[in-house]
Amino acid sequence: MDMDVDETCKAQAEEKPLLVILVGAPGSGKSTFCEDVMRSSSRPWVRVCQDTIGNGKAGNKAQCLSSAANALKDGKSVFIDRCNLDREQRSDFVKLGRAQIDMHAVVLDLPAKLCISRSVKRTGHEGNLQGGKAAAVVNRMLQKKELPKLSEGFNRITFCHNESDVVAAVNTYSALGPRDNLPHGCFGQKNPDAKVQVGIMKFLKKAPADAASSENSIRNSISPQTFEKQGSSCKAVEKFSSLSDNAVLKSKEVEKPAVRSGSHASHVSLDDVPTLAFPSISTSDFQFSHEKAADIIVDKVLEFSDKLGNARLVLVDLSHKSKILSLVKAKAAQKNIDTRKFFTHVGDITCLYSGGGLRCSVIANAANWRLKPGGGGVNAAIFNAAGPALESATKERAKSLLPGNAIVVPLPSRSPLFVREGVTHVIHVLGPNMNPQRPNYLGNDYGKGCKILQDAYTSLFEGFASILRTQAVQSGGRNEGLGTKSLEHSENSPRNHLTNTDQKMKRDEVHESEKRRKYKGSEDDFEIDFTHSRAGKIDIKEKKAVASTHKAWGSWAQALYHIAIYPERHKDDLLEISEDVIVLNDVYPKAQKHVLVLSRTEGLDCLSDVKKDHLQLLKKMHAVGLKWAEKFLQENASLSFRLGYHSAPSMRQLHLHVISQDFDSKHLKNKKHWNSFNTVFFRDSVDVIDEVSNHGKATLKDDDKLLAMELRCHRCRSAHPNIPRLKSHISSCRASFPAYLLENGRLVHAAAPAEAGSS
C-alpha cells in the first residue's frame, strides 16, 4: 500500500463510539470503574447512572435509554452504570447499538462478600443503598444473576473476577484513543453457569438487619488480618486487593494441572494478581555459578517479597531437570518464603498463559548489552515472540545496558506477547559474565560478579515495583500491589534513575494505530447498507453478511496479512512461497498436523470477499492444501484431513485450513476451538468451490450459536460435557466418519485421497 492510499484510509476512519454496559452487584465498583476511566481517557465518555439521571436524583430506565441514545448520537462513548444483572434489563440498552457502535459489556463479578462489605460500609451512596439492608439486596440480586453472552448482541465481553482484573480493564479502556478499537470476543470468563458465588448463603444467614451488627458479622466472616489491613473507613473497604479476595473465598482459587505440574507451589491461586516471571540471570550463556546464583536469587526474593505486597515473583526455566530451579526451590523452602508470593515454574517464558494458564503481566529478559534481538536462549525467544514491536519500543527507551542494571519497556498492544499472553511490560536485565567468549568478562572474579548479580536482581525487582506504582496511580490508588514500605524504599533507592522514568510513563504505545490498518468500505457505506436492508426487509443472515464485508480488523488480527504482503520478512517460518499462495504452520495447531494455505491477494480478507473472479485462486489453494495433506499422509497413513475455511475468521487474509482429524493438540482448549472445525461454521473447500462456481459466492454460516453448540464427537456424534472428556473419547473412537464427509472428497485419507478442483 503506498503512502497516499494509506493516508486516505486513515482520513476516512472516523471515531467509533462504544456503548459499554457495566454488569455487577451493588458494591462491585461500577461507578468507580467509570470514574477511573473517564478521569484518564482521551476518548469522550458519558456516564449514564439511574441513581442520578433525574437532575442528580434517582430516575428510571427510560431516562437512561434516552440519555444514552443522545450521547451516542453526538459521537460520545457511553457507560451504562446500572446493575444489569439479567438479560431483560440489558436488552433495551443493547438495542441502542447499530453498525457504527461497538457494543461491550464489562462484568464485575467480584466475590459476593466483598460487594456486601463495601455496600454495608459506604455512606452517602447515590442510590442510598448502604448499611444493613445492603446485604439482603445484594444477595437477592445475585440469585437472579444471568451473565451476559455474545449472542445477546455484544461485540466484546470482559469478565473481572478480582481487583487485578478490574485494574487491567480500567487500564485497557483508559488507554483507548478516539479511533482505537478492541478485539471482539469473550475475555476472562471462568464459570458461565455460576449463579450465586460459593459460600454466600452461609454468610448471609448471619447478617442482621442493622448496619452495626452487619458490620460485625462481616468482620467475623473475614480474616482479622484483612480488616486490620483495610481499616474501618469506606475507602479502605473499597481497596480490597486480590490477595484479600483469596483470603475471603478460598473456593475462588483455581487449580490448573498444567501449571501445578511445573511449580513447587502447592496452593497457588491463578487469579490475575500482578506477576513477574523471570529467568535465572547469567547462569546459562554467561556461565555464572548456579550455587552462588541461587543464594542471591533467594536473598533478593526474601528482601522484596513483602515490599511488593500481593504481587508474585516466578522463576522460570524450560526443563524439569533444571539445576537452578532445584537449588532455588530448596533454598526458598529453607527460608520459609511464602509460596503464594514466590515459586518456581517449568515452562517457556514466552507462552506461560497460553501454554499453561499462568498469567504473568511482566516478564524479564536476560538481555545482551546492546539490547538487540538474536543470539540464543531467553533473549532470542522473547524478541521473536514479541515481534518487531519490542525492538522498536526498546530503542525508544535505551540503546545499551550496563551489567547490573535493568530497563523497563512497555509492550505495545500490537505485539503478539501482549495480545496472546497479556504481557504488558518486558524488563531487560543484564548480569555479570563469567564466559571468556562474551563481552565484559570478569575473569572468574566472583567477588565482583556476585555484587553485579545482586545489583541486577535489585534493578529487576525495582523495575517491577515501578510498574505496580504506575498502575496504582492510574487506578486511583486502589491497586495494593505495593505497600508503603516499598514506596519508601524505592524513593530512596540508588537506582531511582531507572524507576522514576517508569513512574511517569504514558501508555501511548498501548493502543497505537496501525499504519496499514484499513477498513473495507467507509462507515457511511456500512450504515447505508443496513438502511437498505431494513427498508427491503432483508433477513438477519443477509445483514450479517453485509457486516462481514465491512469488518474493521484490529491490529492483533493483522499478522497473516503482513505475512502475505511481506513474505520475505518471514521466510524462515514459511513452508512454501509462490506468486499466489503461502503455506505455513498454524501457530496454535488444533491437531497433529495443521497448516494454513494463505492467499497473497490484497483485499481478499475472508470468505465473504470471495467472488467468481477468485475461482481459480480457490482451486489453486485447494490443490496446494491437498498436496500438503498427501505429503503428511505419506509420513503417517493413519491420519485423515479436511480442507476448509472458517465462515467468520478471527484473522485477516483469506486462508485455507488443512487439518488432521485426530485433534490431538494442547492448543485445543475450549468449545469455540472445537466447534469452529466441527460444525457448519467450517466450510469444506470443495463445497466453497462448488458454490462460487455455481452462484458466484460462498454460503456463510456465521452464527455465534454454532460456536456455542454442545460438544459432539466428529465421528460417532456422541455428546460430551467438556473438552477433556471429549479428547479422551476421540482418542479411542473408531467409528467411521459421517457419510457426508465421505462424499465429494471432503475427507482426505490414505485410502482415497480427494482430488484438487473436484468441483
XYZ file of C-alpha atoms in Angstrom, residues 12 37 48 125 146-147 175 243 248 327 357 495 539 605 634 662 695 730:
18
model
C -11.676 8.015 6.239
C -11.627 5.554 33.015
C -25.442 7.171 32.442
C -24.363 6.455 48.286
C -27.504 -14.015 34.319
C -24.038 -13.495 32.914
C -5.787 3.779 27.016
C -4.965 -11.235 47.940
C -12.141 -14.373 51.916
C 18.584 -25.209 44.103
C -2.694 -20.847 32.257
C 18.682 3.097 41.137
C -33.297 -11.110 6.989
C -9.638 -10.718 3.705
C 2.995 -40.406 3.291
C -7.112 -36.503 15.282
C -23.621 -18.936 -7.516
C -11.925 -39.208 20.398
